[in-house]
Amino acid sequence: MAKQDSKGFLLRLDRETMEMVEKWAAQEFRSVNGQLQWIVAESLRRHGRSVKRKDSDNGQN
């Protein structure tokens, strides 16, 4: 994901969930943070709630 103005927050996950996210991120060649950002953005998109971004994304997600 492109770096934009962002807001940080604390997210607590149980150990098994975190391990699954870490494994998935590694398979996708992303950081855990990048993977979580992608999961949220993809969920929003699938539910018709995505925010239109004005960066030079060029549809690469």
mmCIF file with all atom_site columns, N, CA, C and O in Angstrom, residues 12-58:
data_model
loop_
_atom_site.group_PDB
_atom_site.id
_atom_site.type_symbol
_atom_site.label_atom_id
_atom_site.label_alt_id
_atom_site.label_comp_id
_atom_site.label_asym_id
_atom_site.label_entity_id
_atom_site.label_seq_id
_atom_site.pdbx_PDB_ins_code
_atom_site.Cartn_x
_atom_site.Cartn_y
_atom_site.Cartn_z
_atom_site.occupancy
_atom_site.B_iso_or_equiv
_atom_site.pdbx_formal_charge
_atom_site.auth_seq_id
_atom_site.auth_comp_id
_atom_site.auth_asym_id
_atom_site.auth_atom_id
_atom_site.pdbx_PDB_model_num
ATOM 1   N N  . ARG A 1 12 ? -4.785  -5.910  19.315  1.00 0.00 ? 12 ARG A N  1
ATOM 2   C CA . ARG A 1 12 ? -4.413  -7.116  20.050  1.00 0.00 ? 12 ARG A CA 1
ATOM 3   C C  . ARG A 1 12 ? -5.014  -8.322  19.346  1.00 0.00 ? 12 ARG A C  1
ATOM 4   O O  . ARG A 1 12 ? -6.204  -8.350  19.055  1.00 0.00 ? 12 ARG A O  1
ATOM 5   N N  . LEU A 1 13 ? -4.167  -9.297  19.058  1.00 0.00 ? 13 LEU A N  1
ATOM 6   C CA . LEU A 1 13 ? -4.607  -10.541 18.423  1.00 0.00 ? 13 LEU A CA 1
ATOM 7   C C  . LEU A 1 13 ? -4.154  -11.708 19.277  1.00 0.00 ? 13 LEU A C  1
ATOM 8   O O  . LEU A 1 13 ? -3.080  -11.660 19.887  1.00 0.00 ? 13 LEU A O  1
ATOM 9   N N  . ASP A 1 14 ? -4.952  -12.759 19.295  1.00 0.00 ? 14 ASP A N  1
ATOM 10  C CA . ASP A 1 14 ? -4.504  -13.945 20.007  1.00 0.00 ? 14 ASP A CA 1
ATOM 11  C C  . ASP A 1 14 ? -3.331  -14.553 19.242  1.00 0.00 ? 14 ASP A C  1
ATOM 12  O O  . ASP A 1 14 ? -3.099  -14.266 18.072  1.00 0.00 ? 14 ASP A O  1
ATOM 13  N N  . ARG A 1 15 ? -2.569  -15.372 19.912  1.00 0.00 ? 15 ARG A N  1
ATOM 14  C CA . ARG A 1 15 ? -1.334  -15.916 19.360  1.00 0.00 ? 15 ARG A CA 1
ATOM 15  C C  . ARG A 1 15 ? -1.563  -16.657 18.044  1.00 0.00 ? 15 ARG A C  1
ATOM 16  O O  . ARG A 1 15 ? -0.817  -16.474 17.082  1.00 0.00 ? 15 ARG A O  1
ATOM 17  N N  . GLU A 1 16 ? -2.580  -17.506 17.988  1.00 0.00 ? 16 GLU A N  1
ATOM 18  C CA . GLU A 1 16 ? -2.823  -18.293 16.767  1.00 0.00 ? 16 GLU A CA 1
ATOM 19  C C  . GLU A 1 16 ? -3.169  -17.403 15.579  1.00 0.00 ? 16 GLU A C  1
ATOM 20  O O  . GLU A 1 16 ? -2.688  -17.641 14.470  1.00 0.00 ? 16 GLU A O  1
ATOM 21  N N  . THR A 1 17 ? -3.990  -16.387 15.813  1.00 0.00 ? 17 THR A N  1
ATOM 22  C CA . THR A 1 17 ? -4.350  -15.465 14.730  1.00 0.00 ? 17 THR A CA 1
ATOM 23  C C  . THR A 1 17 ? -3.126  -14.714 14.238  1.00 0.00 ? 17 THR A C  1
ATOM 24  O O  . THR A 1 17 ? -2.906  -14.580 13.028  1.00 0.00 ? 17 THR A O  1
ATOM 25  N N  . MET A 1 18 ? -2.314  -14.232 15.164  1.00 0.00 ? 18 MET A N  1
ATOM 26  C CA . MET A 1 18 ? -1.103  -13.500 14.781  1.00 0.00 ? 18 MET A CA 1
ATOM 27  C C  . MET A 1 18 ? -0.165  -14.384 13.980  1.00 0.00 ? 18 MET A C  1
ATOM 28  O O  . MET A 1 18 ? 0.411   -13.929 12.975  1.00 0.00 ? 18 MET A O  1
ATOM 29  N N  . GLU A 1 19 ? -0.012  -15.626 14.381  1.00 0.00 ? 19 GLU A N  1
ATOM 30  C CA . GLU A 1 19 ? 0.849   -16.545 13.635  1.00 0.00 ? 19 GLU A CA 1
ATOM 31  C C  . GLU A 1 19 ? 0.327   -16.766 12.223  1.00 0.00 ? 19 GLU A C  1
ATOM 32  O O  . GLU A 1 19 ? 1.099   -16.822 11.265  1.00 0.00 ? 19 GLU A O  1
ATOM 33  N N  . MET A 1 20 ? -1.002  -16.859 12.073  1.00 0.00 ? 20 MET A N  1
ATOM 34  C CA . MET A 1 20 ? -1.585  -17.023 10.733  1.00 0.00 ? 20 MET A CA 1
ATOM 35  C C  . MET A 1 20 ? -1.352  -15.787 9.877   1.00 0.00 ? 20 MET A C  1
ATOM 36  O O  . MET A 1 20 ? -1.034  -15.893 8.693   1.00 0.00 ? 20 MET A O  1
ATOM 37  N N  . VAL A 1 21 ? -1.493  -14.605 10.469  1.00 0.00 ? 21 VAL A N  1
ATOM 38  C CA . VAL A 1 21 ? -1.266  -13.355 9.735   1.00 0.00 ? 21 VAL A CA 1
ATOM 39  C C  . VAL A 1 21 ? 0.203   -13.253 9.336   1.00 0.00 ? 21 VAL A C  1
ATOM 40  O O  . VAL A 1 21 ? 0.523   -12.876 8.200   1.00 0.00 ? 21 VAL A O  1
ATOM 41  N N  . GLU A 1 22 ? 1.113   -13.597 10.237  1.00 0.00 ? 22 GLU A N  1
ATOM 42  C CA . GLU A 1 22 ? 2.543   -13.553 9.920   1.00 0.00 ? 22 GLU A CA 1
ATOM 43  C C  . GLU A 1 22 ? 2.886   -14.498 8.769   1.00 0.00 ? 22 GLU A C  1
ATOM 44  O O  . GLU A 1 22 ? 3.628   -14.129 7.847   1.00 0.00 ? 22 GLU A O  1
ATOM 45  N N  . LYS A 1 23 ? 2.331   -15.684 8.808   1.00 0.00 ? 23 LYS A N  1
ATOM 46  C CA . LYS A 1 23 ? 2.589   -16.661 7.742   1.00 0.00 ? 23 LYS A CA 1
ATOM 47  C C  . LYS A 1 23 ? 2.025   -16.169 6.407   1.00 0.00 ? 23 LYS A C  1
ATOM 48  O O  . LYS A 1 23 ? 2.692   -16.246 5.370   1.00 0.00 ? 23 LYS A O  1
ATOM 49  N N  . TRP A 1 24 ? 0.814   -15.654 6.430   1.00 0.00 ? 24 TRP A N  1
ATOM 50  C CA . TRP A 1 24 ? 0.181   -15.146 5.222   1.00 0.00 ? 24 TRP A CA 1
ATOM 51  C C  . TRP A 1 24 ? 0.986   -13.978 4.659   1.00 0.00 ? 24 TRP A C  1
ATOM 52  O O  . TRP A 1 24 ? 1.224   -13.898 3.450   1.00 0.00 ? 24 TRP A O  1
ATOM 53  N N  . ALA A 1 25 ? 1.420   -13.069 5.530   1.00 0.00 ? 25 ALA A N  1
ATOM 54  C CA . ALA A 1 25 ? 2.218   -11.919 5.089   1.00 0.00 ? 25 ALA A CA 1
ATOM 55  C C  . ALA A 1 25 ? 3.509   -12.383 4.422   1.00 0.00 ? 25 ALA A C  1
ATOM 56  O O  . ALA A 1 25 ? 3.887   -11.869 3.367   1.00 0.00 ? 25 ALA A O  1
ATOM 57  N N  . ALA A 1 26 ? 4.161   -13.365 5.007   1.00 0.00 ? 26 ALA A N  1
ATOM 58  C CA . ALA A 1 26 ? 5.405   -13.881 4.429   1.00 0.00 ? 26 ALA A CA 1
ATOM 59  C C  . ALA A 1 26 ? 5.156   -14.487 3.052   1.00 0.00 ? 26 ALA A C  1
ATOM 60  O O  . ALA A 1 26 ? 5.945   -14.296 2.126   1.00 0.00 ? 26 ALA A O  1
ATOM 61  N N  . GLN A 1 27 ? 4.049   -15.198 2.899   1.00 0.00 ? 27 GLN A N  1
ATOM 62  C CA . GLN A 1 27 ? 3.712   -15.800 1.607   1.00 0.00 ? 27 GLN A CA 1
ATOM 63  C C  . GLN A 1 27 ? 3.438   -14.749 0.543   1.00 0.00 ? 27 GLN A C  1
ATOM 64  O O  . GLN A 1 27 ? 3.675   -14.982 -0.640  1.00 0.00 ? 27 GLN A O  1
ATOM 65  N N  . GLU A 1 28 ? 2.938   -13.598 0.957   1.00 0.00 ? 28 GLU A N  1
ATOM 66  C CA . GLU A 1 28 ? 2.604   -12.506 0.028   1.00 0.00 ? 28 GLU A CA 1
ATOM 67  C C  . GLU A 1 28 ? 3.739   -11.493 -0.096  1.00 0.00 ? 28 GLU A C  1
ATOM 68  O O  . GLU A 1 28 ? 3.573   -10.463 -0.750  1.00 0.00 ? 28 GLU A O  1
ATOM 69  N N  . PHE A 1 29 ? 4.874   -11.767 0.575   1.00 0.00 ? 29 PHE A N  1
ATOM 70  C CA . PHE A 1 29 ? 6.025   -10.860 0.568   1.00 0.00 ? 29 PHE A CA 1
ATOM 71  C C  . PHE A 1 29 ? 5.651   -9.468  1.070   1.00 0.00 ? 29 PHE A C  1
ATOM 72  O O  . PHE A 1 29 ? 6.056   -8.450  0.508   1.00 0.00 ? 29 PHE A O  1
ATOM 73  N N  . ARG A 1 30 ? 4.872   -9.429  2.145   1.00 0.00 ? 30 ARG A N  1
ATOM 74  C CA . ARG A 1 30 ? 4.471   -8.181  2.792   1.00 0.00 ? 30 ARG A CA 1
ATOM 75  C C  . ARG A 1 30 ? 4.914   -8.212  4.247   1.00 0.00 ? 30 ARG A C  1
ATOM 76  O O  . ARG A 1 30 ? 5.104   -9.270  4.829   1.00 0.00 ? 30 ARG A O  1
ATOM 77  N N  . SER A 1 31 ? 4.995   -7.030  4.834   1.00 0.00 ? 31 SER A N  1
ATOM 78  C CA . SER A 1 31 ? 5.174   -6.950  6.284   1.00 0.00 ? 31 SER A CA 1
ATOM 79  C C  . SER A 1 31 ? 3.827   -7.307  6.921   1.00 0.00 ? 31 SER A C  1
ATOM 80  O O  . SER A 1 31 ? 2.784   -7.292  6.253   1.00 0.00 ? 31 SER A O  1
ATOM 81  N N  . VAL A 1 32 ? 3.847   -7.602  8.202   1.00 0.00 ? 32 VAL A N  1
ATOM 82  C CA . VAL A 1 32 ? 2.591   -7.883  8.905   1.00 0.00 ? 32 VAL A CA 1
ATOM 83  C C  . VAL A 1 32 ? 1.696   -6.655  8.852   1.00 0.00 ? 32 VAL A C  1
ATOM 84  O O  . VAL A 1 32 ? 0.488   -6.760  8.595   1.00 0.00 ? 32 VAL A O  1
ATOM 85  N N  . ASN A 1 33 ? 2.278   -5.474  9.060   1.00 0.00 ? 33 ASN A N  1
ATOM 86  C CA . ASN A 1 33 ? 1.498   -4.250  8.987   1.00 0.00 ? 33 ASN A CA 1
ATOM 87  C C  . ASN A 1 33 ? 0.880   -4.078  7.598   1.00 0.00 ? 33 ASN A C  1
ATOM 88  O O  . ASN A 1 33 ? -0.314  -3.766  7.466   1.00 0.00 ? 33 ASN A O  1
ATOM 89  N N  . GLY A 1 34 ? 1.667   -4.287  6.569   1.00 0.00 ? 34 GLY A N  1
ATOM 90  C CA . GLY A 1 34 ? 1.154   -4.188  5.203   1.00 0.00 ? 34 GLY A CA 1
ATOM 91  C C  . GLY A 1 34 ? 0.062   -5.201  4.935   1.00 0.00 ? 34 GLY A C  1
ATOM 92  O O  . GLY A 1 34 ? -0.927  -4.907  4.244   1.00 0.00 ? 34 GLY A O  1
ATOM 93  N N  . GLN A 1 35 ? 0.201   -6.402  5.466   1.00 0.00 ? 35 GLN A N  1
ATOM 94  C CA . GLN A 1 35 ? -0.810  -7.435  5.281   1.00 0.00 ? 35 GLN A CA 1
ATOM 95  C C  . GLN A 1 35 ? -2.114  -7.037  5.963   1.00 0.00 ? 35 GLN A C  1
ATOM 96  O O  . GLN A 1 35 ? -3.182  -7.188  5.389   1.00 0.00 ? 35 GLN A O  1
ATOM 97  N N  . LEU A 1 36 ? -2.023  -6.521  7.183   1.00 0.00 ? 36 LEU A N  1
ATOM 98  C CA . LEU A 1 36 ? -3.231  -6.090  7.886   1.00 0.00 ? 36 LEU A CA 1
ATOM 99  C C  . LEU A 1 36 ? -3.904  -4.928  7.154   1.00 0.00 ? 36 LEU A C  1
ATOM 100 O O  . LEU A 1 36 ? -5.135  -4.890  7.044   1.00 0.00 ? 36 LEU A O  1
ATOM 101 N N  . GLN A 1 37 ? -3.112  -4.000  6.621   1.00 0.00 ? 37 GLN A N  1
ATOM 102 C CA . GLN A 1 37 ? -3.693  -2.903  5.840   1.00 0.00 ? 37 GLN A CA 1
ATOM 103 C C  . GLN A 1 37 ? -4.408  -3.452  4.611   1.00 0.00 ? 37 GLN A C  1
ATOM 104 O O  . GLN A 1 37 ? -5.502  -3.008  4.258   1.00 0.00 ? 37 GLN A O  1
ATOM 105 N N  . TRP A 1 38 ? -3.804  -4.431  3.947   1.00 0.00 ? 38 TRP A N  1
ATOM 106 C CA . TRP A 1 38 ? -4.416  -5.026  2.765   1.00 0.00 ? 38 TRP A CA 1
ATOM 107 C C  . TRP A 1 38 ? -5.709  -5.757  3.133   1.00 0.00 ? 38 TRP A C  1
ATOM 108 O O  . TRP A 1 38 ? -6.710  -5.638  2.424   1.00 0.00 ? 38 TRP A O  1
ATOM 109 N N  . ILE A 1 39 ? -5.696  -6.510  4.232   1.00 0.00 ? 39 ILE A N  1
ATOM 110 C CA . ILE A 1 39 ? -6.894  -7.243  4.667   1.00 0.00 ? 39 ILE A CA 1
ATOM 111 C C  . ILE A 1 39 ? -8.053  -6.282  4.910   1.00 0.00 ? 39 ILE A C  1
ATOM 112 O O  . ILE A 1 39 ? -9.173  -6.517  4.456   1.00 0.00 ? 39 ILE A O  1
ATOM 113 N N  . VAL A 1 40 ? -7.785  -5.180  5.602   1.00 0.00 ? 40 VAL A N  1
ATOM 114 C CA . VAL A 1 40 ? -8.836  -4.201  5.882   1.00 0.00 ? 40 VAL A CA 1
ATOM 115 C C  . VAL A 1 40 ? -9.330  -3.558  4.584   1.00 0.00 ? 40 VAL A C  1
ATOM 116 O O  . VAL A 1 40 ? -10.536 -3.454  4.343   1.00 0.00 ? 40 VAL A O  1
ATOM 117 N N  . ALA A 1 41 ? -8.397  -3.125  3.723   1.00 0.00 ? 41 ALA A N  1
ATOM 118 C CA . ALA A 1 41 ? -8.784  -2.479  2.466   1.00 0.00 ? 41 ALA A CA 1
ATOM 119 C C  . ALA A 1 41 ? -9.591  -3.434  1.582   1.00 0.00 ? 41 ALA A C  1
ATOM 120 O O  . ALA A 1 41 ? -10.593 -3.037  0.973   1.00 0.00 ? 41 ALA A O  1
ATOM 121 N N  . GLU A 1 42 ? -9.175  -4.690  1.508   1.00 0.00 ? 42 GLU A N  1
ATOM 122 C CA . GLU A 1 42 ? -9.883  -5.680  0.695   1.00 0.00 ? 42 GLU A CA 1
ATOM 123 C C  . GLU A 1 42 ? -11.277 -5.951  1.246   1.00 0.00 ? 42 GLU A C  1
ATOM 124 O O  . GLU A 1 42 ? -12.240 -6.062  0.493   1.00 0.00 ? 42 GLU A O  1
ATOM 125 N N  . SER A 1 43 ? -11.407 -6.038  2.547   1.00 0.00 ? 43 SER A N  1
ATOM 126 C CA . SER A 1 43 ? -12.715 -6.248  3.157   1.00 0.00 ? 43 SER A CA 1
ATOM 127 C C  . SER A 1 43 ? -13.646 -5.063  2.875   1.00 0.00 ? 43 SER A C  1
ATOM 128 O O  . SER A 1 43 ? -14.812 -5.250  2.533   1.00 0.00 ? 43 SER A O  1
ATOM 129 N N  . LEU A 1 44 ? -13.108 -3.852  3.015   1.00 0.00 ? 44 LEU A N  1
ATOM 130 C CA . LEU A 1 44 ? -13.913 -2.668  2.708   1.00 0.00 ? 44 LEU A CA 1
ATOM 131 C C  . LEU A 1 44 ? -14.351 -2.666  1.242   1.00 0.00 ? 44 LEU A C  1
ATOM 132 O O  . LEU A 1 44 ? -15.507 -2.368  0.928   1.00 0.00 ? 44 LEU A O  1
ATOM 133 N N  . ARG A 1 45 ? -13.424 -3.011  0.345   1.00 0.00 ? 45 ARG A N  1
ATOM 134 C CA . ARG A 1 45 ? -13.754 -3.049  -1.080  1.00 0.00 ? 45 ARG A CA 1
ATOM 135 C C  . ARG A 1 45 ? -14.842 -4.074  -1.363  1.00 0.00 ? 45 ARG A C  1
ATOM 136 O O  . ARG A 1 45 ? -15.816 -3.793  -2.050  1.00 0.00 ? 45 ARG A O  1
ATOM 137 N N  . ARG A 1 46 ? -14.703 -5.267  -0.811  1.00 0.00 ? 46 ARG A N  1
ATOM 138 C CA . ARG A 1 46 ? -15.682 -6.338  -1.037  1.00 0.00 ? 46 ARG A CA 1
ATOM 139 C C  . ARG A 1 46 ? -17.070 -5.994  -0.523  1.00 0.00 ? 46 ARG A C  1
ATOM 140 O O  . ARG A 1 46 ? -18.063 -6.507  -1.028  1.00 0.00 ? 46 ARG A O  1
ATOM 141 N N  . HIS A 1 47 ? -17.125 -5.136  0.476   1.00 0.00 ? 47 HIS A N  1
ATOM 142 C CA . HIS A 1 47 ? -18.413 -4.760  1.048   1.00 0.00 ? 47 HIS A CA 1
ATOM 143 C C  . HIS A 1 47 ? -18.910 -3.408  0.535   1.00 0.00 ? 47 HIS A C  1
ATOM 144 O O  . HIS A 1 47 ? -19.829 -2.827  1.092   1.00 0.00 ? 47 HIS A O  1
ATOM 145 N N  . GLY A 1 48 ? -18.275 -2.935  -0.537  1.00 0.00 ? 48 GLY A N  1
ATOM 146 C CA . GLY A 1 48 ? -18.714 -1.699  -1.163  1.00 0.00 ? 48 GLY A CA 1
ATOM 147 C C  . GLY A 1 48 ? -18.486 -0.465  -0.309  1.00 0.00 ? 48 GLY A C  1
ATOM 148 O O  . GLY A 1 48 ? -19.211 0.511   -0.429  1.00 0.00 ? 48 GLY A O  1
ATOM 149 N N  . ARG A 1 49 ? -17.483 -0.502  0.522   1.00 0.00 ? 49 ARG A N  1
ATOM 150 C CA . ARG A 1 49 ? -17.213 0.615   1.417   1.00 0.00 ? 49 ARG A CA 1
ATOM 151 C C  . ARG A 1 49 ? -15.817 1.176   1.235   1.00 0.00 ? 49 ARG A C  1
ATOM 152 O O  . ARG A 1 49 ? -15.307 1.861   2.105   1.00 0.00 ? 49 ARG A O  1
ATOM 153 N N  . SER A 1 50 ? -15.181 0.876   0.124   1.00 0.00 ? 50 SER A N  1
ATOM 154 C CA . SER A 1 50 ? -13.802 1.325   -0.063  1.00 0.00 ? 50 SER A CA 1
ATOM 155 C C  . SER A 1 50 ? -13.749 2.828   -0.285  1.00 0.00 ? 50 SER A C  1
ATOM 156 O O  . SER A 1 50 ? -14.648 3.425   -0.855  1.00 0.00 ? 50 SER A O  1
ATOM 157 N N  . VAL A 1 51 ? -12.675 3.408   0.175   1.00 0.00 ? 51 VAL A N  1
ATOM 158 C CA . VAL A 1 51 ? -12.434 4.833   0.017   1.00 0.00 ? 51 VAL A CA 1
ATOM 159 C C  . VAL A 1 51 ? -11.671 5.019   -1.277  1.00 0.00 ? 51 VAL A C  1
ATOM 160 O O  . VAL A 1 51 ? -10.695 4.324   -1.541  1.00 0.00 ? 51 VAL A O  1
ATOM 161 N N  . LYS A 1 52 ? -12.108 5.928   -2.093  1.00 0.00 ? 52 LYS A N  1
ATOM 162 C CA . LYS A 1 52 ? -11.407 6.229   -3.336  1.00 0.00 ? 52 LYS A CA 1
ATOM 163 C C  . LYS A 1 52 ? -10.127 6.961   -2.993  1.00 0.00 ? 52 LYS A C  1
ATOM 164 O O  . LYS A 1 52 ? -10.140 8.001   -2.363  1.00 0.00 ? 52 LYS A O  1
ATOM 165 N N  . ARG A 1 53 ? -8.988  6.369   -3.378  1.00 0.00 ? 53 ARG A N  1
ATOM 166 C CA . ARG A 1 53 ? -7.694  6.974   -3.098  1.00 0.00 ? 53 ARG A CA 1
ATOM 167 C C  . ARG A 1 53 ? -7.259  7.801   -4.288  1.00 0.00 ? 53 ARG A C  1
ATOM 168 O O  . ARG A 1 53 ? -7.492  7.440   -5.422  1.00 0.00 ? 53 ARG A O  1
ATOM 169 N N  . LYS A 1 54 ? -6.571  8.896   -4.003  1.00 0.00 ? 54 LYS A N  1
ATOM 170 C CA . LYS A 1 54 ? -6.131  9.779   -5.079  1.00 0.00 ? 54 LYS A CA 1
ATOM 171 C C  . LYS A 1 54 ? -4.646  9.680   -5.346  1.00 0.00 ? 54 LYS A C  1
ATOM 172 O O  . LYS A 1 54 ? -4.082  10.489  -6.034  1.00 0.00 ? 54 LYS A O  1
ATOM 173 N N  . ASP A 1 55 ? -3.991  8.634   -4.811  1.00 0.00 ? 55 ASP A N  1
ATOM 174 C CA . ASP A 1 55 ? -2.564  8.482   -5.069  1.00 0.00 ? 55 ASP A CA 1
ATOM 175 C C  . ASP A 1 55 ? -2.351  7.778   -6.401  1.00 0.00 ? 55 ASP A C  1
ATOM 176 O O  . ASP A 1 55 ? -3.277  7.405   -7.087  1.00 0.00 ? 55 ASP A O  1
ATOM 177 N N  . SER A 1 56 ? -1.119  7.551   -6.753  1.00 0.00 ? 56 SER A N  1
ATOM 178 C CA . SER A 1 56 ? -0.808  6.906   -8.028  1.00 0.00 ? 56 SER A CA 1
ATOM 179 C C  . SER A 1 56 ? -0.761  5.389   -7.856  1.00 0.00 ? 56 SER A C  1
ATOM 180 O O  . SER A 1 56 ? 0.231   4.742   -8.145  1.00 0.00 ? 56 SER A O  1
ATOM 181 N N  . ASP A 1 57 ? -1.842  4.829   -7.412  1.00 0.00 ? 57 ASP A N  1
ATOM 182 C CA . ASP A 1 57 ? -1.972  3.401   -7.143  1.00 0.00 ? 57 ASP A CA 1
ATOM 183 C C  . ASP A 1 57 ? -1.971  2.597   -8.440  1.00 0.00 ? 57 ASP A C  1
ATOM 184 O O  . ASP A 1 57 ? -1.440  1.502   -8.514  1.00 0.00 ? 57 ASP A O  1
ATOM 185 N N  . ASN A 1 58 ? -2.554  3.132   -9.500  1.00 0.00 ? 58 ASN A N  1
ATOM 186 C CA . ASN A 1 58 ? -2.653  2.470   -10.798 1.00 0.00 ? 58 ASN A CA 1
ATOM 187 C C  . ASN A 1 58 ? -3.306  1.111   -10.719 1.00 0.00 ? 58 ASN A C  1
ATOM 188 O O  . ASN A 1 58 ? -3.013  0.218   -11.512 1.00 0.00 ? 58 ASN A O  1
#
